[in-house]
Amino acid sequence: SSFVGDVLGHRLPGQRLQLVVRDVTERRHAEQALRDNEERLRLAARTARFGVHDYDVATGEVTWSDELHEITGLPTSTPVRFATVVEIIHAEDRPRVVAAMTRALDPDGDGEFCEEFRIVCPDGSVRWVENRCRTVFGGDAAGQRVPRRNTGILIDVTARRTAEAAVRAGERRVRLALQAARAAAWEWDVGTDAVRWSPEVFELYGLPPDAEPPSLTTWQALVHAEDIGRVQAALEAALTGAKDEFRVEFRLASAPDGERWLLDIGRVEFDGDGEPVRMAGLTVDVSERKRFEHALEEADRRKDEFLAVLAHELRNPLAPLQTGLELLRAEAHTADERGVLEVMRRQLGYLVELVDDLLDVSRVRTGKITLRRRRLPMQDVVESALDSCAPRIAAKGHRGEVELAEQ
């Protein structure tokens, strides 16, 4: 076996030498273990971006690990004092942090310090750090409790703060978009019946912002009685998977601004067994669109009424015109007279059909029209077109000729 030892020599009279061998194996192992632990701590500190500091209150001397110099950007050759630490704290955070430091050093306090704040590095860059430390108190000559030292760690949390700021900015953008669209987000835990609403949902439902989000049952009580059936049917279809999404428009049972229409759109999340576990979606205020649609429907109704009256008033004088035209045709003697009267008969017939078409428009709106299919001779279509164009052709001094194939 072997061991590690220290050898001490002592010269004795008569050319003699006394040697003492001392076994320090355990001490060397402990020293090596300590060095290994320190190395592991340094690796952990570099990986987690934190450093260790110690503040001697009596002398004002501050001891920093190398990692703290890396985080703050201060050279290792720079002597660090308490004033140095205060100086690198961002001006906007300095009063708050110094006040917290003062409380941590107060003998009447618990000595705890935990703050997040910004520091300004020598190159002008700004970093976020979290400082956690504790003050060790002792007694002075008079037996009073006084701070001796303050020891702790400082963690670089810039990456986390940057990510949190990005998340908050994204949430602000989403919230602005929801507010602009008069929309809101919601979530429903099917198993627990817990409902979570964004602040905008409370506004859409006319509820105070500090109200508790309702359960499914109490939420349905907010829906207009005439619409609750459709809402329940749409919900059941989504929960059973019969529909890919939950989509339904409904009115509120009561609204601060009269009638309010909401559109709910959501999707259901199912577990491995196909059971619904969660639904999330949006609520959109569609009251303005509904009012616009109602206005359009009212305008269409009035238009149909006008067309029906117009067609009726136009049709009344057409019957005597047709009767008179038939009498004239019976008294016609020459071919030219009969030709002119035939053109008048056809054109009057087209006018009657036009009036009938106006009546059909209102019948289409009310679902009362009956479509009749019939064969139409092409010759009649062409003759009608020629009758319509003949005055213009003659006015230009032209002549129109048409040849039709035999049918």
mmCIF file of C-alpha atoms in Angstrom:
data_model
loop_
_atom_site.group_PDB
_atom_site.id
_atom_site.type_symbol
_atom_site.label_atom_id
_atom_site.label_comp_id
_atom_site.label_asym_id
_atom_site.label_seq_id
_atom_site.Cartn_x
_atom_site.Cartn_y
_atom_site.Cartn_z
ATOM 1 C CA SER A 1 0.000 0.000 0.000
ATOM 2 C CA SER A 2 1.063 3.608 -0.409
ATOM 3 C CA PHE A 3 0.271 6.869 1.255
ATOM 4 C CA VAL A 4 1.035 10.562 0.956
ATOM 5 C CA GLY A 5 3.166 12.005 3.729
ATOM 6 C CA ASP A 6 5.126 14.995 4.934
ATOM 7 C CA VAL A 7 8.737 14.396 6.059
ATOM 8 C CA LEU A 8 10.269 16.627 8.728
ATOM 9 C CA GLY A 9 14.007 16.404 9.568
ATOM 10 C CA HIS A 10 15.888 17.438 12.764
ATOM 11 C CA ARG A 11 19.674 17.250 13.188
ATOM 12 C CA LEU A 12 20.819 15.623 16.429
ATOM 13 C CA PRO A 13 24.297 15.648 18.060
ATOM 14 C CA GLY A 14 26.758 13.121 16.763
ATOM 15 C CA GLN A 15 25.924 13.433 13.117
ATOM 16 C CA ARG A 16 22.519 12.012 13.684
ATOM 17 C CA LEU A 17 19.343 13.062 11.886
ATOM 18 C CA GLN A 18 15.869 12.558 13.231
ATOM 19 C CA LEU A 19 13.094 12.192 10.620
ATOM 20 C CA VAL A 20 9.391 12.410 11.274
ATOM 21 C CA VAL A 21 6.996 11.106 8.619
ATOM 22 C CA ARG A 22 3.419 12.262 8.893
ATOM 23 C CA ASP A 23 0.552 10.613 6.905
ATOM 24 C CA VAL A 24 -1.399 13.395 5.127
ATOM 25 C CA THR A 25 -3.252 11.164 2.693
ATOM 26 C CA GLU A 26 -6.704 12.149 3.984
ATOM 27 C CA ARG A 27 -5.812 15.817 3.953
ATOM 28 C CA ARG A 28 -4.591 15.589 0.363
ATOM 29 C CA HIS A 29 -7.765 13.747 -0.634
ATOM 30 C CA ALA A 30 -9.857 16.422 1.053
ATOM 31 C CA GLU A 31 -7.878 19.155 -0.716
ATOM 32 C CA GLN A 32 -8.352 17.410 -4.070
ATOM 33 C CA ALA A 33 -12.077 17.004 -3.396
ATOM 34 C CA LEU A 34 -12.269 20.687 -2.542
ATOM 35 C CA ARG A 35 -10.529 21.589 -5.796
ATOM 36 C CA ASP A 36 -12.894 19.300 -7.716
ATOM 37 C CA ASN A 37 -15.899 20.916 -6.055
ATOM 38 C CA GLU A 38 -14.576 24.386 -6.859
ATOM 39 C CA GLU A 39 -14.078 23.359 -10.491
ATOM 40 C CA ARG A 40 -17.607 21.976 -10.691
ATOM 41 C CA LEU A 41 -18.929 25.207 -9.144
ATOM 42 C CA ARG A 42 -17.020 27.272 -11.708
ATOM 43 C CA LEU A 43 -18.404 25.167 -14.568
ATOM 44 C CA ALA A 44 -21.932 25.457 -13.152
ATOM 45 C CA ALA A 45 -21.493 29.211 -12.693
ATOM 46 C CA ARG A 46 -20.338 29.688 -16.285
ATOM 47 C CA THR A 47 -23.167 27.517 -17.603
ATOM 48 C CA ALA A 48 -25.895 29.147 -15.496
ATOM 49 C CA ARG A 49 -24.386 32.617 -15.844
ATOM 50 C CA PHE A 50 -24.008 33.396 -12.154
ATOM 51 C CA GLY A 51 -21.195 34.531 -9.917
ATOM 52 C CA VAL A 52 -20.435 34.605 -6.186
ATOM 53 C CA HIS A 53 -19.727 37.746 -4.181
ATOM 54 C CA ASP A 54 -18.797 38.546 -0.600
ATOM 55 C CA TYR A 55 -18.993 41.968 1.046
ATOM 56 C CA ASP A 56 -17.013 42.748 4.199
ATOM 57 C CA VAL A 57 -19.118 45.414 5.870
ATOM 58 C CA ALA A 58 -16.348 46.647 8.193
ATOM 59 C CA THR A 59 -13.721 47.225 5.483
ATOM 60 C CA GLY A 60 -16.061 47.864 2.559
ATOM 61 C CA GLU A 61 -14.086 45.344 0.516
ATOM 62 C CA VAL A 62 -16.015 43.286 -2.032
ATOM 63 C CA THR A 63 -14.743 39.945 -3.348
ATOM 64 C CA TRP A 64 -16.030 38.758 -6.704
ATOM 65 C CA SER A 65 -15.661 35.486 -8.557
ATOM 66 C CA ASP A 66 -14.340 35.645 -12.116
ATOM 67 C CA GLU A 67 -17.840 34.985 -13.425
ATOM 68 C CA LEU A 68 -19.077 38.254 -11.942
ATOM 69 C CA HIS A 69 -16.432 40.147 -13.860
ATOM 70 C CA GLU A 70 -17.615 38.421 -17.049
ATOM 71 C CA ILE A 71 -21.264 39.320 -16.351
ATOM 72 C CA THR A 72 -20.611 42.971 -15.458
ATOM 73 C CA GLY A 73 -17.834 43.515 -17.982
ATOM 74 C CA LEU A 74 -15.524 44.950 -15.299
ATOM 75 C CA PRO A 75 -11.884 43.849 -15.725
ATOM 76 C CA THR A 76 -10.542 41.497 -13.058
ATOM 77 C CA SER A 77 -7.880 44.100 -12.344
ATOM 78 C CA THR A 78 -10.511 46.634 -11.264
ATOM 79 C CA PRO A 79 -10.723 46.869 -7.460
ATOM 80 C CA VAL A 80 -14.312 46.326 -6.389
ATOM 81 C CA ARG A 81 -15.785 48.271 -3.503
ATOM 82 C CA PHE A 82 -19.376 48.752 -2.386
ATOM 83 C CA ALA A 83 -19.461 52.108 -4.211
ATOM 84 C CA THR A 84 -18.344 50.305 -7.407
ATOM 85 C CA VAL A 85 -21.345 47.989 -7.202
ATOM 86 C CA VAL A 86 -23.752 50.882 -6.641
ATOM 87 C CA GLU A 87 -22.256 52.830 -9.547
ATOM 88 C CA ILE A 88 -22.944 50.145 -12.189
ATOM 89 C CA ILE A 89 -26.637 49.822 -11.220
ATOM 90 C CA HIS A 90 -28.943 51.441 -13.777
ATOM 91 C CA ALA A 91 -29.934 54.929 -12.665
ATOM 92 C CA GLU A 92 -33.668 54.119 -12.797
ATOM 93 C CA ASP A 93 -33.218 51.042 -10.568
ATOM 94 C CA ARG A 94 -30.551 52.411 -8.212
ATOM 95 C CA PRO A 95 -32.813 54.008 -5.549
ATOM 96 C CA ARG A 96 -34.885 50.830 -5.199
ATOM 97 C CA VAL A 97 -31.860 48.520 -5.046
ATOM 98 C CA VAL A 98 -29.899 50.694 -2.589
ATOM 99 C CA ALA A 99 -32.959 50.867 -0.329
ATOM 100 C CA ALA A 100 -33.227 47.057 -0.412
ATOM 101 C CA MET A 101 -29.492 46.746 0.369
ATOM 102 C CA THR A 102 -29.914 49.085 3.329
ATOM 103 C CA ARG A 103 -32.764 46.968 4.674
ATOM 104 C CA ALA A 104 -30.689 43.793 4.280
ATOM 105 C CA LEU A 105 -27.895 45.334 6.400
ATOM 106 C CA ASP A 106 -30.304 46.601 9.064
ATOM 107 C CA PRO A 107 -29.691 44.719 12.368
ATOM 108 C CA ASP A 108 -33.415 44.816 13.021
ATOM 109 C CA GLY A 109 -34.184 43.035 9.746
ATOM 110 C CA ASP A 110 -33.834 39.450 8.570
ATOM 111 C CA GLY A 111 -30.777 40.159 6.400
ATOM 112 C CA GLU A 112 -32.406 38.835 3.222
ATOM 113 C CA PHE A 113 -31.847 40.538 -0.135
ATOM 114 C CA CYS A 114 -33.458 39.429 -3.413
ATOM 115 C CA GLU A 115 -33.857 41.910 -6.237
ATOM 116 C CA GLU A 116 -33.836 41.995 -10.029
ATOM 117 C CA PHE A 117 -32.363 45.095 -11.620
ATOM 118 C CA ARG A 118 -30.366 46.384 -14.554
ATOM 119 C CA ILE A 119 -26.663 47.064 -14.665
ATOM 120 C CA VAL A 120 -24.762 49.185 -17.168
ATOM 121 C CA CYS A 121 -21.570 47.557 -18.457
ATOM 122 C CA PRO A 122 -18.466 49.607 -19.370
ATOM 123 C CA ASP A 123 -19.305 49.225 -23.080
ATOM 124 C CA GLY A 124 -22.706 50.822 -22.491
ATOM 125 C CA SER A 125 -24.727 47.619 -22.853
ATOM 126 C CA VAL A 126 -27.484 46.939 -20.325
ATOM 127 C CA ARG A 127 -27.968 43.585 -18.637
ATOM 128 C CA TRP A 128 -30.610 42.281 -16.262
ATOM 129 C CA VAL A 129 -29.366 40.517 -13.117
ATOM 130 C CA GLU A 130 -30.943 38.836 -10.121
ATOM 131 C CA ASN A 131 -29.084 39.271 -6.833
ATOM 132 C CA ARG A 132 -29.755 36.899 -3.929
ATOM 133 C CA CYS A 133 -27.730 37.267 -0.744
ATOM 134 C CA ARG A 134 -27.886 37.127 3.033
ATOM 135 C CA THR A 135 -26.268 39.251 5.725
ATOM 136 C CA VAL A 136 -24.372 37.592 8.585
ATOM 137 C CA PHE A 137 -24.721 39.496 11.860
ATOM 138 C CA GLY A 138 -22.514 39.427 14.925
ATOM 139 C CA GLY A 139 -22.064 41.280 18.204
ATOM 140 C CA ASP A 140 -19.845 44.291 18.757
ATOM 141 C CA ALA A 141 -17.928 45.225 21.910
ATOM 142 C CA ALA A 142 -21.089 46.550 23.464
ATOM 143 C CA GLY A 143 -22.995 43.393 22.632
ATOM 144 C CA GLN A 144 -25.075 45.069 19.926
ATOM 145 C CA ARG A 145 -26.114 43.143 16.790
ATOM 146 C CA VAL A 146 -24.167 44.465 13.812
ATOM 147 C CA PRO A 147 -23.725 43.304 10.198
ATOM 148 C CA ARG A 148 -20.444 41.493 9.551
ATOM 149 C CA ARG A 149 -20.583 40.349 5.960
ATOM 150 C CA ASN A 150 -23.018 39.900 3.127
ATOM 151 C CA THR A 151 -22.607 36.884 0.839
ATOM 152 C CA GLY A 152 -24.623 35.697 -2.123
ATOM 153 C CA ILE A 153 -24.864 35.137 -5.857
ATOM 154 C CA LEU A 154 -25.642 37.356 -8.820
ATOM 155 C CA ILE A 155 -27.397 35.695 -11.791
ATOM 156 C CA ASP A 156 -27.487 37.005 -15.350
ATOM 157 C CA VAL A 157 -31.194 36.895 -16.267
ATOM 158 C CA THR A 158 -30.968 39.007 -19.433
ATOM 159 C CA ALA A 159 -32.104 36.156 -21.695
ATOM 160 C CA ARG A 160 -35.142 35.429 -19.536
ATOM 161 C CA ARG A 161 -36.054 39.114 -19.282
ATOM 162 C CA THR A 162 -35.719 39.521 -23.053
ATOM 163 C CA ALA A 163 -37.961 36.513 -23.638
ATOM 164 C CA GLU A 164 -40.517 37.808 -21.120
ATOM 165 C CA ALA A 165 -40.502 41.226 -22.797
ATOM 166 C CA ALA A 166 -41.082 39.560 -26.186
ATOM 167 C CA VAL A 167 -44.000 37.580 -24.731
ATOM 168 C CA ARG A 168 -45.506 40.720 -23.181
ATOM 169 C CA ALA A 169 -45.124 42.599 -26.462
ATOM 170 C CA GLY A 170 -46.845 39.752 -28.276
ATOM 171 C CA GLU A 171 -49.666 39.744 -25.741
ATOM 172 C CA ARG A 172 -50.067 43.509 -26.156
ATOM 173 C CA ARG A 173 -50.303 43.107 -29.938
ATOM 174 C CA VAL A 174 -52.872 40.334 -29.578
ATOM 175 C CA ARG A 175 -54.862 42.399 -27.089
ATOM 176 C CA LEU A 176 -54.842 45.438 -29.366
ATOM 177 C CA ALA A 177 -55.947 43.260 -32.274
ATOM 178 C CA LEU A 178 -58.749 41.754 -30.175
ATOM 179 C CA GLN A 179 -59.888 45.188 -29.021
ATOM 180 C CA ALA A 180 -59.842 46.517 -32.583
ATOM 181 C CA ALA A 181 -61.887 43.538 -33.773
ATOM 182 C CA ARG A 182 -64.250 43.697 -30.794
ATOM 183 C CA ALA A 183 -63.178 40.147 -29.961
ATOM 184 C CA ALA A 184 -62.000 38.266 -26.877
ATOM 185 C CA ALA A 185 -60.375 34.927 -26.009
ATOM 186 C CA TRP A 186 -61.748 32.219 -23.727
ATOM 187 C CA GLU A 187 -60.940 28.709 -22.563
ATOM 188 C CA TRP A 188 -63.123 26.004 -21.002
ATOM 189 C CA ASP A 189 -61.870 22.975 -19.060
ATOM 190 C CA VAL A 190 -64.515 20.368 -19.868
ATOM 191 C CA GLY A 191 -63.609 18.116 -16.916
ATOM 192 C CA THR A 192 -63.661 20.755 -14.178
ATOM 193 C CA ASP A 193 -66.120 23.136 -15.893
ATOM 194 C CA ALA A 194 -63.647 25.954 -15.181
ATOM 195 C CA VAL A 195 -63.892 28.876 -17.591
ATOM 196 C CA ARG A 196 -61.083 31.378 -18.192
ATOM 197 C CA TRP A 197 -61.823 34.668 -19.908
ATOM 198 C CA SER A 198 -59.583 37.409 -21.218
ATOM 199 C CA PRO A 199 -60.505 40.879 -19.881
ATOM 200 C CA GLU A 200 -62.270 41.728 -23.149
ATOM 201 C CA VAL A 201 -64.870 38.957 -22.663
ATOM 202 C CA PHE A 202 -66.227 40.646 -19.539
ATOM 203 C CA GLU A 203 -66.708 43.844 -21.532
ATOM 204 C CA LEU A 204 -68.527 42.029 -24.348
ATOM 205 C CA TYR A 205 -70.931 40.428 -21.877
ATOM 206 C CA GLY A 206 -71.446 43.702 -20.002
ATOM 207 C CA LEU A 207 -69.986 42.269 -16.787
ATOM 208 C CA PRO A 208 -67.652 44.074 -14.350
ATOM 209 C CA PRO A 209 -63.969 43.255 -14.983
ATOM 210 C CA ASP A 210 -63.510 41.818 -11.487
ATOM 211 C CA ALA A 211 -66.413 39.358 -11.844
ATOM 212 C CA GLU A 212 -65.751 35.625 -11.639
ATOM 213 C CA PRO A 213 -65.825 33.817 -15.009
ATOM 214 C CA PRO A 214 -69.007 31.743 -15.118
ATOM 215 C CA SER A 215 -69.309 27.997 -15.432
ATOM 216 C CA LEU A 216 -70.913 26.525 -18.538
ATOM 217 C CA THR A 217 -74.318 26.492 -16.845
ATOM 218 C CA THR A 218 -74.202 30.086 -15.655
ATOM 219 C CA TRP A 219 -72.786 31.179 -19.029
ATOM 220 C CA GLN A 220 -75.778 29.712 -20.822
ATOM 221 C CA ALA A 221 -78.016 31.817 -18.580
ATOM 222 C CA LEU A 222 -76.494 34.893 -20.276
ATOM 223 C CA VAL A 223 -77.740 33.717 -23.686
ATOM 224 C CA HIS A 224 -81.072 34.910 -25.060
ATOM 225 C CA ALA A 225 -83.836 32.356 -24.430
ATOM 226 C CA GLU A 226 -84.710 32.178 -28.143
ATOM 227 C CA ASP A 227 -81.095 31.333 -29.077
ATOM 228 C CA ILE A 228 -80.128 28.892 -26.320
ATOM 229 C CA GLY A 229 -81.355 25.884 -28.325
ATOM 230 C CA ARG A 230 -79.020 26.653 -31.241
ATOM 231 C CA VAL A 231 -76.136 27.293 -28.861
ATOM 232 C CA GLN A 232 -76.606 23.957 -27.073
ATOM 233 C CA ALA A 233 -76.925 22.074 -30.356
ATOM 234 C CA ALA A 234 -73.710 23.636 -31.726
ATOM 235 C CA LEU A 235 -71.891 22.863 -28.463
ATOM 236 C CA GLU A 236 -73.041 19.243 -28.462
ATOM 237 C CA ALA A 237 -71.958 18.805 -32.098
ATOM 238 C CA ALA A 238 -68.472 20.112 -31.288
ATOM 239 C CA LEU A 239 -68.056 18.005 -28.132
ATOM 240 C CA THR A 240 -69.099 14.795 -29.884
ATOM 241 C CA GLY A 241 -66.874 15.459 -32.891
ATOM 242 C CA ALA A 242 -69.831 15.747 -35.268
ATOM 243 C CA LYS A 243 -68.505 19.192 -36.211
ATOM 244 C CA ASP A 244 -64.878 20.241 -36.568
ATOM 245 C CA GLU A 245 -65.491 23.465 -34.708
ATOM 246 C CA PHE A 246 -67.912 25.198 -32.417
ATOM 247 C CA ARG A 247 -69.484 28.149 -34.245
ATOM 248 C CA VAL A 248 -72.715 29.865 -33.291
ATOM 249 C CA GLU A 249 -74.216 33.347 -33.276
ATOM 250 C CA PHE A 250 -76.515 34.364 -30.444
ATOM 251 C CA ARG A 251 -77.976 37.315 -28.602
ATOM 252 C CA LEU A 252 -77.358 38.207 -24.994
ATOM 253 C CA ALA A 253 -80.279 37.925 -22.640
ATOM 254 C CA SER A 254 -79.605 41.517 -21.610
ATOM 255 C CA ALA A 255 -77.111 44.056 -22.902
ATOM 256 C CA PRO A 256 -76.259 47.609 -21.796
ATOM 257 C CA ASP A 257 -76.631 48.946 -25.344
ATOM 258 C CA GLY A 258 -79.861 47.217 -26.282
ATOM 259 C CA GLU A 259 -79.521 44.149 -28.502
ATOM 260 C CA ARG A 260 -76.047 42.620 -28.691
ATOM 261 C CA TRP A 261 -75.108 39.759 -31.003
ATOM 262 C CA LEU A 262 -72.020 37.636 -30.315
ATOM 263 C CA LEU A 263 -70.252 35.052 -32.450
ATOM 264 C CA ASP A 264 -68.502 32.211 -30.603
ATOM 265 C CA ILE A 265 -65.836 30.238 -32.480
ATOM 266 C CA GLY A 266 -63.908 27.438 -30.773
ATOM 267 C CA ARG A 267 -62.174 24.093 -31.199
ATOM 268 C CA VAL A 268 -62.266 21.089 -28.919
ATOM 269 C CA GLU A 269 -59.189 19.200 -27.749
ATOM 270 C CA PHE A 270 -59.721 15.451 -27.262
ATOM 271 C CA ASP A 271 -57.683 12.961 -25.227
ATOM 272 C CA GLY A 272 -56.387 9.584 -26.431
ATOM 273 C CA ASP A 273 -59.777 7.971 -25.809
ATOM 274 C CA GLY A 274 -61.605 10.566 -27.888
ATOM 275 C CA GLU A 275 -63.079 12.320 -24.872
ATOM 276 C CA PRO A 276 -63.270 16.142 -24.902
ATOM 277 C CA VAL A 277 -60.939 17.710 -22.354
ATOM 278 C CA ARG A 278 -60.651 21.334 -23.364
ATOM 279 C CA MET A 279 -62.162 23.933 -25.649
ATOM 280 C CA ALA A 280 -60.649 27.285 -26.561
ATOM 281 C CA GLY A 281 -61.745 30.006 -28.914
ATOM 282 C CA LEU A 282 -62.848 33.573 -29.541
ATOM 283 C CA THR A 283 -65.954 35.630 -28.908
ATOM 284 C CA VAL A 284 -66.610 38.371 -31.471
ATOM 285 C CA ASP A 285 -69.118 41.210 -31.222
ATOM 286 C CA VAL A 286 -71.093 41.028 -34.493
ATOM 287 C CA SER A 287 -73.849 43.429 -33.454
ATOM 288 C CA GLU A 288 -72.899 46.011 -36.065
ATOM 289 C CA ARG A 289 -72.905 43.402 -38.819
ATOM 290 C CA LYS A 290 -76.286 42.122 -37.661
ATOM 291 C CA ARG A 291 -77.706 45.648 -37.703
ATOM 292 C CA PHE A 292 -76.341 46.120 -41.213
ATOM 293 C CA GLU A 293 -77.848 42.812 -42.357
ATOM 294 C CA HIS A 294 -81.190 43.773 -40.833
ATOM 295 C CA ALA A 295 -81.046 47.129 -42.631
ATOM 296 C CA LEU A 296 -80.345 45.342 -45.929
ATOM 297 C CA GLU A 297 -83.237 42.951 -45.370
ATOM 298 C CA GLU A 298 -85.530 45.856 -44.617
ATOM 299 C CA ALA A 299 -84.335 47.676 -47.757
ATOM 300 C CA ASP A 300 -84.957 44.524 -49.841
ATOM 301 C CA ARG A 301 -88.445 44.173 -48.378
ATOM 302 C CA ARG A 302 -89.305 47.756 -49.232
ATOM 303 C CA LYS A 303 -87.872 47.305 -52.739
ATOM 304 C CA ASP A 304 -90.031 44.213 -53.280
ATOM 305 C CA GLU A 305 -93.093 46.081 -52.098
ATOM 306 C CA PHE A 306 -92.292 48.957 -54.471
ATOM 307 C CA LEU A 307 -91.764 46.617 -57.440
ATOM 308 C CA ALA A 308 -95.003 44.790 -56.712
ATOM 309 C CA VAL A 309 -96.939 48.069 -56.597
ATOM 310 C CA LEU A 310 -95.138 49.376 -59.697
ATOM 311 C CA ALA A 311 -95.866 46.215 -61.675
ATOM 312 C CA HIS A 312 -99.495 46.270 -60.631
ATOM 313 C CA GLU A 313 -99.888 49.915 -61.617
ATOM 314 C CA LEU A 314 -98.188 49.326 -64.961
ATOM 315 C CA ARG A 315 -100.216 46.234 -65.740
ATOM 316 C CA ASN A 316 -103.588 47.920 -65.319
ATOM 317 C CA PRO A 317 -103.376 50.078 -68.499
ATOM 318 C CA LEU A 318 -101.846 47.264 -70.589
ATOM 319 C CA ALA A 319 -105.080 45.243 -70.857
ATOM 320 C CA PRO A 320 -107.074 47.991 -72.635
ATOM 321 C CA LEU A 321 -104.059 48.662 -74.887
ATOM 322 C CA GLN A 322 -104.051 45.034 -75.953
ATOM 323 C CA THR A 323 -107.818 45.125 -76.579
ATOM 324 C CA GLY A 324 -107.564 48.298 -78.639
ATOM 325 C CA LEU A 325 -104.685 46.889 -80.668
ATOM 326 C CA GLU A 326 -106.690 43.763 -81.517
ATOM 327 C CA LEU A 327 -109.562 45.954 -82.733
ATOM 328 C CA LEU A 328 -107.209 47.923 -84.969
ATOM 329 C CA ARG A 329 -105.797 44.720 -86.440
ATOM 330 C CA ALA A 330 -109.327 43.585 -87.283
ATOM 331 C CA GLU A 331 -109.911 46.818 -89.231
ATOM 332 C CA ALA A 332 -106.534 46.812 -91.040
ATOM 333 C CA HIS A 333 -106.865 46.692 -94.850
ATOM 334 C CA THR A 334 -103.371 46.957 -96.281
ATOM 335 C CA ALA A 335 -100.279 44.829 -95.766
ATOM 336 C CA ASP A 336 -98.339 47.809 -94.386
ATOM 337 C CA GLU A 337 -101.028 48.452 -91.773
ATOM 338 C CA ARG A 338 -101.088 44.819 -90.739
ATOM 339 C CA GLY A 339 -97.248 44.779 -90.536
ATOM 340 C CA VAL A 340 -97.099 47.839 -88.286
ATOM 341 C CA LEU A 341 -99.859 46.490 -86.054
ATOM 342 C CA GLU A 342 -98.053 43.150 -85.781
ATOM 343 C CA VAL A 343 -94.905 44.892 -84.585
ATOM 344 C CA MET A 344 -96.974 46.834 -82.042
ATOM 345 C CA ARG A 345 -98.590 43.611 -80.872
ATOM 346 C CA ARG A 346 -95.240 41.942 -80.289
ATOM 347 C CA GLN A 347 -93.758 44.940 -78.495
ATOM 348 C CA LEU A 348 -96.830 45.245 -76.287
ATOM 349 C CA GLY A 349 -96.478 41.570 -75.498
ATOM 350 C CA TYR A 350 -92.859 42.114 -74.449
ATOM 351 C CA LEU A 351 -93.958 44.992 -72.218
ATOM 352 C CA VAL A 352 -96.506 42.704 -70.571
ATOM 353 C CA GLU A 353 -93.789 40.101 -70.005
ATOM 354 C CA LEU A 354 -91.508 42.759 -68.509
ATOM 355 C CA VAL A 355 -94.203 43.767 -66.051
ATOM 356 C CA ASP A 356 -94.720 40.089 -65.200
ATOM 357 C CA ASP A 357 -90.976 39.781 -64.559
ATOM 358 C CA LEU A 358 -91.157 42.676 -62.110
ATOM 359 C CA LEU A 359 -93.903 40.822 -60.281
ATOM 360 C CA ASP A 360 -91.777 37.682 -60.324
ATOM 361 C CA VAL A 361 -88.962 39.498 -58.466
ATOM 362 C CA SER A 362 -91.189 39.984 -55.460
ATOM 363 C CA ARG A 363 -92.462 36.419 -55.774
ATOM 364 C CA VAL A 364 -88.877 35.108 -55.753
ATOM 365 C CA ARG A 365 -88.204 36.914 -52.483
ATOM 366 C CA THR A 366 -91.278 35.369 -50.895
ATOM 367 C CA GLY A 367 -90.768 31.926 -52.462
ATOM 368 C CA LYS A 368 -94.066 32.079 -54.389
ATOM 369 C CA ILE A 369 -92.723 31.989 -57.951
ATOM 370 C CA THR A 370 -93.201 28.931 -60.131
ATOM 371 C CA LEU A 371 -90.704 28.479 -62.948
ATOM 372 C CA ARG A 372 -92.129 27.176 -66.207
ATOM 373 C CA ARG A 373 -89.875 25.743 -68.857
ATOM 374 C CA ARG A 374 -90.910 25.974 -72.494
ATOM 375 C CA ARG A 375 -89.345 25.757 -75.915
ATOM 376 C CA LEU A 376 -88.743 29.146 -77.486
ATOM 377 C CA PRO A 377 -88.604 29.474 -81.302
ATOM 378 C CA MET A 378 -85.385 31.164 -82.399
ATOM 379 C CA GLN A 379 -87.302 33.035 -85.080
ATOM 380 C CA ASP A 380 -89.326 34.855 -82.416
ATOM 381 C CA VAL A 381 -86.133 35.883 -80.612
ATOM 382 C CA VAL A 382 -84.560 37.217 -83.809
ATOM 383 C CA GLU A 383 -87.704 39.045 -84.873
ATOM 384 C CA SER A 384 -87.919 40.679 -81.469
ATOM 385 C CA ALA A 385 -84.319 41.820 -81.763
ATOM 386 C CA LEU A 386 -84.917 43.208 -85.259
ATOM 387 C CA ASP A 387 -88.022 45.051 -84.085
ATOM 388 C CA SER A 388 -86.002 46.691 -81.339
ATOM 389 C CA CYS A 389 -83.148 47.688 -83.662
ATOM 390 C CA ALA A 390 -85.175 48.614 -86.786
ATOM 391 C CA PRO A 391 -85.684 52.324 -85.939
ATOM 392 C CA ARG A 392 -81.973 52.855 -85.360
ATOM 393 C CA ILE A 393 -80.993 50.947 -88.480
ATOM 394 C CA ALA A 394 -83.384 53.009 -90.565
ATOM 395 C CA ALA A 395 -82.178 56.256 -88.994
ATOM 396 C CA LYS A 396 -78.637 55.491 -90.132
ATOM 397 C CA GLY A 397 -79.757 54.611 -93.647
ATOM 398 C CA HIS A 398 -78.756 50.978 -93.247
ATOM 399 C CA ARG A 399 -80.545 47.804 -94.074
ATOM 400 C CA GLY A 400 -80.609 44.749 -91.863
ATOM 401 C CA GLU A 401 -80.950 41.256 -93.268
ATOM 402 C CA VAL A 402 -81.111 37.984 -91.340
ATOM 403 C CA GLU A 403 -81.049 34.451 -92.650
ATOM 404 C CA LEU A 404 -82.190 31.636 -90.393
ATOM 405 C CA ALA A 405 -81.652 28.008 -91.024
ATOM 406 C CA GLU A 406 -84.750 25.918 -91.252
ATOM 407 C CA GLN A 407 -85.676 24.306 -87.935
#
